[in-house]
Tab-separated table of C-alpha atoms and ligand atoms in Angstrom:
chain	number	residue	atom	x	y	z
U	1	UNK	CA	4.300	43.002	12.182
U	2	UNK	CA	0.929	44.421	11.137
U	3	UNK	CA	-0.075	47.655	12.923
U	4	UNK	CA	-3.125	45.665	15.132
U	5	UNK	CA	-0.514	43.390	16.431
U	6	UNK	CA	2.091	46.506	16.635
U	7	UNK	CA	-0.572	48.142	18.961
U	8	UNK	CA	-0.932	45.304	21.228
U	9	UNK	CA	2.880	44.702	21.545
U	10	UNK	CA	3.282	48.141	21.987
U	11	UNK	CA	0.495	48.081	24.771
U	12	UNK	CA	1.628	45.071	26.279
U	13	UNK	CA	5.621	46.245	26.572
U	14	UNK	CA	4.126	49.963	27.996
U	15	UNK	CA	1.431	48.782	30.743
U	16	UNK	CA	3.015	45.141	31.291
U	17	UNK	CA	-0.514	43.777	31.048
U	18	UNK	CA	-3.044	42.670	28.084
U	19	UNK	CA	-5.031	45.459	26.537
U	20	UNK	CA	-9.009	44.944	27.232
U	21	UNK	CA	-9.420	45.215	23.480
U	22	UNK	CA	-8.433	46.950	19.940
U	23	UNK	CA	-10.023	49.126	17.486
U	24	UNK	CA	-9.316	50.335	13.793
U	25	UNK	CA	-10.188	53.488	12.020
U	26	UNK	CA	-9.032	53.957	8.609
U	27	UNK	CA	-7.645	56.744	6.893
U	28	UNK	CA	-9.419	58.080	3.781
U	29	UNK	CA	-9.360	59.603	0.632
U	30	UNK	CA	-12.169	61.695	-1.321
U	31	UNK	CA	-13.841	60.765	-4.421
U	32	UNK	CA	-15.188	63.891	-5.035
U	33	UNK	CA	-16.403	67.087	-3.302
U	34	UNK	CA	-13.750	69.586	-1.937
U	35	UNK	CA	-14.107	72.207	0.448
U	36	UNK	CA	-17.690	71.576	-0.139
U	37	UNK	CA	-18.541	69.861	3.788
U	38	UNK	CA	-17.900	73.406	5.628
U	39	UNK	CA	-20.026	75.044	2.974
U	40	UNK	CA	-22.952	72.981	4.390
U	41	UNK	CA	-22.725	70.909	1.018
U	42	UNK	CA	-21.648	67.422	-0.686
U	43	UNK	CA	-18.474	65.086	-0.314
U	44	UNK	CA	-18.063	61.674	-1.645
U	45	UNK	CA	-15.916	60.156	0.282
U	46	UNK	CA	-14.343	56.689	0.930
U	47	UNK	CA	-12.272	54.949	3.728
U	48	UNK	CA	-9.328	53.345	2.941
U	49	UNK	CA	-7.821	50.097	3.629
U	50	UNK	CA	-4.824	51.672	5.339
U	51	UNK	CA	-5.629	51.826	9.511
U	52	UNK	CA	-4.661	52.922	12.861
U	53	UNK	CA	-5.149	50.881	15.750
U	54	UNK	CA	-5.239	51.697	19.404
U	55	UNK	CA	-5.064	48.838	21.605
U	56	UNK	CA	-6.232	50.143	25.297
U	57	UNK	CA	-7.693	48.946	28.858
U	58	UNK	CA	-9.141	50.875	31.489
U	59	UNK	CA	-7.142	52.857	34.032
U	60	UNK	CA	-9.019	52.498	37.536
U	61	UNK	CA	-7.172	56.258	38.676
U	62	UNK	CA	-9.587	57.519	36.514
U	63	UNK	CA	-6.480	59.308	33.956
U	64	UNK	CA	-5.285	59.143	30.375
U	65	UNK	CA	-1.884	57.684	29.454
U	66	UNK	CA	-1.518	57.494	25.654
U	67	UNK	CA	1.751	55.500	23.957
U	68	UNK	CA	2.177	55.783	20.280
U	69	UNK	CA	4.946	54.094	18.257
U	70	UNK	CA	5.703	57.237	16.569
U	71	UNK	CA	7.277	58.840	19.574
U	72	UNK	CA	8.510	56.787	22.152
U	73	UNK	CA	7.704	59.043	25.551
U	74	UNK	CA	3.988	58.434	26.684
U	75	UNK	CA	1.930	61.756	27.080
U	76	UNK	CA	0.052	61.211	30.601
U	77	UNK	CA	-3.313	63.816	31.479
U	78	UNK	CA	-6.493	63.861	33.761
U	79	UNK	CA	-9.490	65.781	33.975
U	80	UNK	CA	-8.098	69.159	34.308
U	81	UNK	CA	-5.821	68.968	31.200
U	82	UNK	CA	-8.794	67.286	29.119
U	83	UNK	CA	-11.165	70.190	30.338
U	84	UNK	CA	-8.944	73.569	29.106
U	85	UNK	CA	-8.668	72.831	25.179
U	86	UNK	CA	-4.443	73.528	24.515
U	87	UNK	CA	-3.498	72.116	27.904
U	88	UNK	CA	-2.404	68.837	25.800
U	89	UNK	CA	-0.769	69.268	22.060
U	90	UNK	CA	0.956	68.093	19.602
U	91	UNK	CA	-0.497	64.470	18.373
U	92	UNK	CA	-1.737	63.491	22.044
U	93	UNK	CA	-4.173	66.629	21.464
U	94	UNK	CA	-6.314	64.597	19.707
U	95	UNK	CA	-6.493	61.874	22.412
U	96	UNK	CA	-7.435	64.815	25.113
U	97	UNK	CA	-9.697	66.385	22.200
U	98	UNK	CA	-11.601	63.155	22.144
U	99	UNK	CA	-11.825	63.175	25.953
U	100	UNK	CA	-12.425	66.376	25.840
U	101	UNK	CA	-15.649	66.184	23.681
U	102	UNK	CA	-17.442	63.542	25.281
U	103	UNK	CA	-16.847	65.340	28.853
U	104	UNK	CA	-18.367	68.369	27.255
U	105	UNK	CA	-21.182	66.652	25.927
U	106	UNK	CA	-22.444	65.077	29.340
U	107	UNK	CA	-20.745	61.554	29.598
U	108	UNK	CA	-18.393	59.757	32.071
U	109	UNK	CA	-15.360	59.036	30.051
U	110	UNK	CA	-13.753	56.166	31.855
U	111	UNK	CA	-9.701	56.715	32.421
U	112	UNK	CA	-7.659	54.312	29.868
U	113	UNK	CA	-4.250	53.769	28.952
U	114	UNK	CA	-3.781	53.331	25.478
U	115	UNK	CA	-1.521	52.308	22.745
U	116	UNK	CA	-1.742	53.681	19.442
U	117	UNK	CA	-0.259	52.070	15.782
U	118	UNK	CA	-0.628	53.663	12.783
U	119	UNK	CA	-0.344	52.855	8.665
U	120	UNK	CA	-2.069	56.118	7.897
U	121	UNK	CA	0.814	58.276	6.952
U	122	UNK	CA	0.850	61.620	8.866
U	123	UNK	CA	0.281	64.766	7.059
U	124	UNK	CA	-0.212	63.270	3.687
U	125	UNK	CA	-3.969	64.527	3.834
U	126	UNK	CA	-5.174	61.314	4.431
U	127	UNK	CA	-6.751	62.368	7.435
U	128	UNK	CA	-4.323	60.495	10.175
U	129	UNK	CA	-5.842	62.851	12.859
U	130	UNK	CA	-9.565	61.668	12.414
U	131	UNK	CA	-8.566	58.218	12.074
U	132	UNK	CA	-6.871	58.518	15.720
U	133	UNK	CA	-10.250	60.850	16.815
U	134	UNK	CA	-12.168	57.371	15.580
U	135	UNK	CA	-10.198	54.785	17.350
U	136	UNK	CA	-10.123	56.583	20.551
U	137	UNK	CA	-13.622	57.849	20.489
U	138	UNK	CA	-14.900	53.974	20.088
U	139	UNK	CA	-12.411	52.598	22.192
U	140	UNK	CA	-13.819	55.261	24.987
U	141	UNK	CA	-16.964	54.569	24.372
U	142	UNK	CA	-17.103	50.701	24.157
U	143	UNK	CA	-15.159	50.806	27.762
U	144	UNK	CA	-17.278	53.041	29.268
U	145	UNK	CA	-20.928	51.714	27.805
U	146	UNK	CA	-21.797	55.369	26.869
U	147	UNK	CA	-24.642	55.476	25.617
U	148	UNK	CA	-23.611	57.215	22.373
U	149	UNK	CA	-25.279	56.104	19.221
U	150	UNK	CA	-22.784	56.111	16.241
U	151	UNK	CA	-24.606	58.736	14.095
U	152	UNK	CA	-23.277	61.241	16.649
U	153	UNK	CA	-19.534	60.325	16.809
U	154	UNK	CA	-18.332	62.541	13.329
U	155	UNK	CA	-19.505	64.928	14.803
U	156	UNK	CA	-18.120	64.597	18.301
U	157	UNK	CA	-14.855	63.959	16.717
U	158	UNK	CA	-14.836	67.038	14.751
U	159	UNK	CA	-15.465	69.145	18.169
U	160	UNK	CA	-12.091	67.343	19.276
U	161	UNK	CA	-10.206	68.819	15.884
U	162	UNK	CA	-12.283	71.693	16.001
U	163	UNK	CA	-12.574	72.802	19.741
U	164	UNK	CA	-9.394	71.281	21.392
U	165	UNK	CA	-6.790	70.826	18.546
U	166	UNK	CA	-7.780	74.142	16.752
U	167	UNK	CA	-8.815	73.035	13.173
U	168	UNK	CA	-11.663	74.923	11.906
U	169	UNK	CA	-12.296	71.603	9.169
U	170	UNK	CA	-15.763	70.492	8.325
U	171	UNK	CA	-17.143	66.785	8.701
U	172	UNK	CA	-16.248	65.200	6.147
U	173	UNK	CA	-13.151	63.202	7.152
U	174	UNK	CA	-14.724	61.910	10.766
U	175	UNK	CA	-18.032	60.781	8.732
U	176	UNK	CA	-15.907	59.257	6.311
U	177	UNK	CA	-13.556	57.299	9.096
U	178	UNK	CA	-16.236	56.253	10.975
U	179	UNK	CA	-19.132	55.766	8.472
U	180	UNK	CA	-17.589	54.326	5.688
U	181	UNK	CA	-18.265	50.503	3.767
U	182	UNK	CA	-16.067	48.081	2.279
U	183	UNK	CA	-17.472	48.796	-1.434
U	184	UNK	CA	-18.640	51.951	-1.380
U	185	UNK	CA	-18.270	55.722	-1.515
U	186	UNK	CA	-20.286	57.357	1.376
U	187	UNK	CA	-22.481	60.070	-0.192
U	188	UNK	CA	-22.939	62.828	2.899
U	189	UNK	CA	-25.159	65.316	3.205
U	190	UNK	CA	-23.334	67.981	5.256
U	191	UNK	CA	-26.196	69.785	6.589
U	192	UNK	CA	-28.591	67.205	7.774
U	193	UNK	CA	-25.338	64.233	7.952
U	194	UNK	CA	-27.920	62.199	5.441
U	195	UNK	CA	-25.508	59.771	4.102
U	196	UNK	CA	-26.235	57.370	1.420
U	197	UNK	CA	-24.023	54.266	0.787
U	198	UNK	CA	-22.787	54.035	-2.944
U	199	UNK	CA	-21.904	51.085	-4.679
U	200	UNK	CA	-18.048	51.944	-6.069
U	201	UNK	CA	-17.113	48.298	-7.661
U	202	UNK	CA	-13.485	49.238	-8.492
U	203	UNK	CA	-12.821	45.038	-9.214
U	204	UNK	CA	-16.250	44.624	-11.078
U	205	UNK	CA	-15.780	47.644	-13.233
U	206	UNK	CA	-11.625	45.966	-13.779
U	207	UNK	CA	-10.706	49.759	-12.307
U	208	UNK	CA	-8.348	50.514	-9.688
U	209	UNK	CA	-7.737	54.325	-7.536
U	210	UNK	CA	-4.317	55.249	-7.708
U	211	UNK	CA	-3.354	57.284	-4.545
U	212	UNK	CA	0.209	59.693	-5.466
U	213	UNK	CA	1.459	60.627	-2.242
U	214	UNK	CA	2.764	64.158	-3.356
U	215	UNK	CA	4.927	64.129	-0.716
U	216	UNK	CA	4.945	67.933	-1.144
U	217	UNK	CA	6.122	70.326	1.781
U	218	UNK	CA	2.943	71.897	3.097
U	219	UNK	CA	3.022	75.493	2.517
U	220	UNK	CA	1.242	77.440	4.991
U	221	UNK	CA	-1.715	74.918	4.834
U	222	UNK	CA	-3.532	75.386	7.950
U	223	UNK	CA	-3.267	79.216	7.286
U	224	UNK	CA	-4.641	78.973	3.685
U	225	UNK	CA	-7.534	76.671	4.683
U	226	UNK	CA	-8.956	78.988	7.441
U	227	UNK	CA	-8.609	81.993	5.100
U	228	UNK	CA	-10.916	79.731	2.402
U	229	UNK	CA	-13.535	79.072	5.199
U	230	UNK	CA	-13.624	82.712	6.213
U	231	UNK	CA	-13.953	83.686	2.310
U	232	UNK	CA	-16.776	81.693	1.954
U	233	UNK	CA	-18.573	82.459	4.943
U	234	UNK	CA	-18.594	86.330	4.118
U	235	UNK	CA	-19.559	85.573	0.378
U	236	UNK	CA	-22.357	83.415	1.994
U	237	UNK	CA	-23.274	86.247	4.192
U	238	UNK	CA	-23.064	88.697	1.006
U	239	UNK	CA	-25.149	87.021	-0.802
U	240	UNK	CA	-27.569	86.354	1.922
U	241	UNK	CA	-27.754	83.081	2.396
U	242	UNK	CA	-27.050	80.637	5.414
U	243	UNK	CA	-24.326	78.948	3.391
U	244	UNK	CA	-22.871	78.807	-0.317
U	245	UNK	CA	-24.813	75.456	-0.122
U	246	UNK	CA	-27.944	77.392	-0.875
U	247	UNK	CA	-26.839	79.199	-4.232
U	248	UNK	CA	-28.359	76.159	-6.739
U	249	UNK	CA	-26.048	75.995	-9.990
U	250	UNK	CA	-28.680	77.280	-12.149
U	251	UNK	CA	-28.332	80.698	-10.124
U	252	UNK	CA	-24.820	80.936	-10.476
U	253	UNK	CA	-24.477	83.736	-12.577
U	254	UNK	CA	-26.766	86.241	-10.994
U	255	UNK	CA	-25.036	85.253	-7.651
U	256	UNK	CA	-21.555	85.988	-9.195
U	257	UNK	CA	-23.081	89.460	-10.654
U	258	UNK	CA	-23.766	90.756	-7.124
U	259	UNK	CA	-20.486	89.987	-5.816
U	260	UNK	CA	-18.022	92.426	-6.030
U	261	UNK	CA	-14.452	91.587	-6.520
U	262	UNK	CA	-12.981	88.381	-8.905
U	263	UNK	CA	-11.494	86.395	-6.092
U	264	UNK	CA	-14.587	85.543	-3.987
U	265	UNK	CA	-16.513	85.392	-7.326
U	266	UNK	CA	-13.921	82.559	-8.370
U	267	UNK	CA	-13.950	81.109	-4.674
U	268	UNK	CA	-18.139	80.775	-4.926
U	269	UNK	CA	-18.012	79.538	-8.696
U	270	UNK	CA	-15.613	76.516	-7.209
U	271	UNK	CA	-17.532	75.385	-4.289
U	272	UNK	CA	-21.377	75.925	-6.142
U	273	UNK	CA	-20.257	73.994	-9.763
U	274	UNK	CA	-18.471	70.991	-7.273
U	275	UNK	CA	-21.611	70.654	-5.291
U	276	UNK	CA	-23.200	69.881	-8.454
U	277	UNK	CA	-19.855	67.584	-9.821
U	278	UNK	CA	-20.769	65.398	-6.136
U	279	UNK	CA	-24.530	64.774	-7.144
U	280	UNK	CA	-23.640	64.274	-10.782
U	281	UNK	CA	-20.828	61.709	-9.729
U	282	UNK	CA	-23.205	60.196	-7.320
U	283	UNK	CA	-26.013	59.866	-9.980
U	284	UNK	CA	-23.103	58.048	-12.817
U	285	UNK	CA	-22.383	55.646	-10.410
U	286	UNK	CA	-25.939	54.640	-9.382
U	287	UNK	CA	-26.158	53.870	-12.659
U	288	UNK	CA	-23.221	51.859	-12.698
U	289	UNK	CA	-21.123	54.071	-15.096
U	290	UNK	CA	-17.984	54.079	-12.643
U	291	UNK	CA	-15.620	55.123	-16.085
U	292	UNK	CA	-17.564	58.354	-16.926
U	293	UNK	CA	-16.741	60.050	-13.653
U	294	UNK	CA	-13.493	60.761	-14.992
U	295	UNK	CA	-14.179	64.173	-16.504
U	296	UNK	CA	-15.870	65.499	-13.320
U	297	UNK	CA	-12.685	64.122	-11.144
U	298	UNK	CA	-10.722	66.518	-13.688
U	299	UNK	CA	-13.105	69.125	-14.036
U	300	UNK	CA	-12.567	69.556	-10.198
U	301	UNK	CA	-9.125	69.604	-9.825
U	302	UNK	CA	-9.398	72.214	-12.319
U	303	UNK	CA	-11.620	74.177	-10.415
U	304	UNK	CA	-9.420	73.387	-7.399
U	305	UNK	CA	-6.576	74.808	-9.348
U	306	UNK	CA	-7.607	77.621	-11.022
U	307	UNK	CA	-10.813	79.267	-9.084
U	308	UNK	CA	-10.402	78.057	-5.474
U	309	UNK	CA	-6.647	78.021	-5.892
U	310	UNK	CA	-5.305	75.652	-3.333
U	311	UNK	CA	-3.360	73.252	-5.201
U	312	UNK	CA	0.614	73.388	-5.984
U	313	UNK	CA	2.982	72.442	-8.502
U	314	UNK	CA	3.527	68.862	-7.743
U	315	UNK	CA	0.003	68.618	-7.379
U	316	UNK	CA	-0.773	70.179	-10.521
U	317	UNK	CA	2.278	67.540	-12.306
U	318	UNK	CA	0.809	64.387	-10.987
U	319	UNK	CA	-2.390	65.341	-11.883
U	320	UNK	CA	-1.126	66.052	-15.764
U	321	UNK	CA	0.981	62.899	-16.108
U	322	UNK	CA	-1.692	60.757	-14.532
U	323	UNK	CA	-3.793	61.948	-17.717
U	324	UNK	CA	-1.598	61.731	-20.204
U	325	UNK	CA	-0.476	58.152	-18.913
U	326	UNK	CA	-4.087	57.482	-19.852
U	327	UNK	CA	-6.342	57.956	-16.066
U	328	UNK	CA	-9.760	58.022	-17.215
U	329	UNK	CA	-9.449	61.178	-14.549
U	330	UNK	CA	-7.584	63.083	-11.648
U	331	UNK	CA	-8.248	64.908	-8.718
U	332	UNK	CA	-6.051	66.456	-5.519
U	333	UNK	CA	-7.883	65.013	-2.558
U	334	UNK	CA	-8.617	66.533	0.683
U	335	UNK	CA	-7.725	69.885	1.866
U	336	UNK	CA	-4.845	71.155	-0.769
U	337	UNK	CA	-1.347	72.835	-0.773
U	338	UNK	CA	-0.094	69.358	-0.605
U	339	UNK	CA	-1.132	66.252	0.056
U	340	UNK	CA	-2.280	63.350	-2.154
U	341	UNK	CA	-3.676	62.932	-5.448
U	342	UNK	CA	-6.209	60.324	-6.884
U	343	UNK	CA	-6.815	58.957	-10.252
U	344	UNK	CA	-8.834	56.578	-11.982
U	345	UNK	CA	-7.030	54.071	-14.252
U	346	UNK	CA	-8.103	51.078	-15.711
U	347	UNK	CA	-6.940	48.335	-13.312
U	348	UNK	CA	-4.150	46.747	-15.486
U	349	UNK	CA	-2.604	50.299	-16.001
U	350	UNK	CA	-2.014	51.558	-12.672
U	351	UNK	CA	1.580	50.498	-12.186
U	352	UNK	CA	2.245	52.473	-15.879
U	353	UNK	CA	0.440	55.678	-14.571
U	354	UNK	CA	2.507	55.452	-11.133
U	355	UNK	CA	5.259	55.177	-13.225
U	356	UNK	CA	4.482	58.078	-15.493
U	357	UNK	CA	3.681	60.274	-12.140
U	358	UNK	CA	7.128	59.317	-10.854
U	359	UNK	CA	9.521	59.952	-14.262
U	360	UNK	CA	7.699	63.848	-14.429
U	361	UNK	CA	8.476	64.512	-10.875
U	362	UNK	CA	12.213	63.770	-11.872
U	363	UNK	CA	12.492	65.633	-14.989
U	364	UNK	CA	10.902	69.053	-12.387
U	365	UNK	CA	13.556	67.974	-9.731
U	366	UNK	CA	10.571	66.766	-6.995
U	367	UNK	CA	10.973	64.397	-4.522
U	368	UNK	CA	9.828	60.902	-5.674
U	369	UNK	CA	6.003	60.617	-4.656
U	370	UNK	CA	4.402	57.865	-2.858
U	371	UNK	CA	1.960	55.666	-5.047
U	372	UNK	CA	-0.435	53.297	-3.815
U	373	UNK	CA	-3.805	51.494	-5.205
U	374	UNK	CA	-6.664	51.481	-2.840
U	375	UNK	CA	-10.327	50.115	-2.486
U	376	UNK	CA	-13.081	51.708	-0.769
U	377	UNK	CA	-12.736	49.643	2.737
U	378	UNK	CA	-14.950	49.846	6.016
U	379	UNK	CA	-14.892	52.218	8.875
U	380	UNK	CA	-14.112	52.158	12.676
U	381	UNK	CA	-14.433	49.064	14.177
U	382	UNK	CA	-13.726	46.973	16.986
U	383	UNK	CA	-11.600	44.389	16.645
U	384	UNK	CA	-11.933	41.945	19.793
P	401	GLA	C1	-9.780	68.767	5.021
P	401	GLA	C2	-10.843	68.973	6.082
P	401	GLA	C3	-12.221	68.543	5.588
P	401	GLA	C4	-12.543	69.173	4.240
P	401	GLA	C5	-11.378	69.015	3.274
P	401	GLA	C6	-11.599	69.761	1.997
P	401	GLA	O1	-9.607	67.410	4.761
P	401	GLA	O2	-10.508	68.240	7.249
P	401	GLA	O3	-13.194	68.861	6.552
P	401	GLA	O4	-12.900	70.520	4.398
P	401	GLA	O5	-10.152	69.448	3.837
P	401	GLA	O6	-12.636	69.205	1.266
């Protein structure tokens, strides 16, 4: 069964009665542009055509019952739970986070029940949790007829991850989610949410994304990613400006010589040089040159790996035998110690290049990844 129709069978077994209508959010990966979105900075992003679903109807007590195949026992709240960020957790705290952040921002959420299906794979840094955030948020709002004009939602969404789950992430993945085009790569401004739509013609250019599922344990992720967001805040604040953002590549150097130990110096050099890798990406594939992004995919996961340190040794493997299997280039995506990897192969060669990725994972002993080709697909929508 495909995971719309899994959502309204699993609606329609729960609540015994039709659902009033369904919507998709994808997952997503990103192009290019890591740890950049917090820094007030670039991301190059693109939804994927992998999606969760949540089929729901309104519930006249005015409360929120949430089913979701991945765990059999509903998780049931009202007002009170949705108002004290914590009351709800685990993965119904993003359904109360999303309730949470439209009661907080002025609007009368209408009580649903809801059934949620998923082919987003949880905690392979695809972002599952702002693909849920979406879904609910514009199932809410269609069911309601708040008057809540899409620009606003990534952000809204975030406050849910932010506020009510606990996250301190940027914007990236929501804007992505909900934002994103079949075709493109969504080029986002993270400090005025400017976005620009791309053109990214995988077929066109006879390309394909490989997505490796590293399928490595996260270690200590969540940990590790607030400490980066701290780091850069207090170099932002030591150098004097409102974010790293603001420190243009071209004053790098004198930046770096007022900073006093190696680590931040390495943590400001990553985020400042991929700033630059997003616009310089952005301006090869204006120009059609989809191929000769390759190097800046690679120069990043090197920066990722050796100056903002946040990637691991599977990581680091799939990345090498993606290249040497021939991937024009290859990135970890998303927020590191884990997670996937992307690379850029020529269409025709990306079963060869899975296959690479897979045979050096079993000569290190890892567990076999996940591979998977994707195209740049659209974002939240309803679908009737
Ligand atoms: C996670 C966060 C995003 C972003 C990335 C790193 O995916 O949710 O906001 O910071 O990490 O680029």
């Amino acid at each position: 069964m495909n995971v719309a129709d899994r959502a309204t069978a699993g609606f329609r077994q729960r609540y015994g009665v039709e659902p009033a209508g369904r919507w998709a959010a994808p997952g997503r990966v990103n192009l290019i542009g890591e740890h950049t979105d917090y820094n007030d900075g670039f991301v190059l992003p693109f939804a994927l055509p992998l999606r969760t679903v949540v089929a729901a109807a309104p519930a006249p007590d005015g409360r929120w019952t949430v089913w979701s195949e991945l765990d059999d026992e509903p998780v049931e709240f009202g007002a009170a739970e949705a108002d004290e960020p914590g009351r709800v957790d685990g993965w119904a705290a993003y359904v109360a986070g999303v309730v949470w952040a439209l009661r907080a921002d002025g609007h009368d959420v209408p009580g649903a029940r809801l059934a949620v299906a998923s082919d987003v794979p949880v905690g392979s840094g695809l972002s599952s949790s702002a693909a849920i955030e979406s879904a609910v948020l514009a199932a809410l709002v269609d069911l309601g007829g708040l008057d809540l004009p899409a620009e606003r939602w990534p952000r809204l969404a975030q406050r849910a991850e932010n506020d009510y789950v606990g996250a301190p992430t940027g914007i990236m993945d929501q804007s992505a989610v909900i934002r994103g085009r079949a075709g493109h790569a969504l080029f986002l401004d993270c400090r005025t949410e400017e976005v620009e739509q791309i053109p990214f013609d995988l077929d066109g250019a006879r390309l394909a994304v490989l997505v490796v599922d590293s399928r490595a344990p996260h270690r200590h992720a969540d940990g590790e990613y607030a400490a980066r967001r701290r780091g850069c805040e207090h170099a932002a604040t030591a150098l004097g400006v409102t974010a790293l953002r603001d420190v243009p590549v071209a004053g790098l150097d004198a930046a770096l010589a007022r900073l006093g130990d190696d680590e931040t110096r390495r943590r400001v050099r990553h985020v400042v040089t991929e700033n630059q890798r997003v616009l310089d990406t952005v301006a090869l594939l204006r120009a059609g040159r989809v191929r000769d992004t390759g190097p800046l995919l690679t120069a990043s996961h090197v920066s990722m790996r050796d100056d903002f340190e946040i990637t691991v040794p599977e990581i680091d493997t799939a990345v090498e035998a993606a290249l040497s299997a021939g991937a024009y280039g290859a990135r970890m995506t998303g927020g590191g110690f884990g997670g996937c990897v992307l690379a850029l192969v020529d269409a025709g060669a990306a079963d060869a290049v899975a296959a690479a990725v897979t045979e050096a994972y079993a000569e290190r002993g890892f567990t076999a990844p996940g591979t998977l080709t994707v195209l740049p697909s659209s974002g939240v929508t309803r679908l009737g």
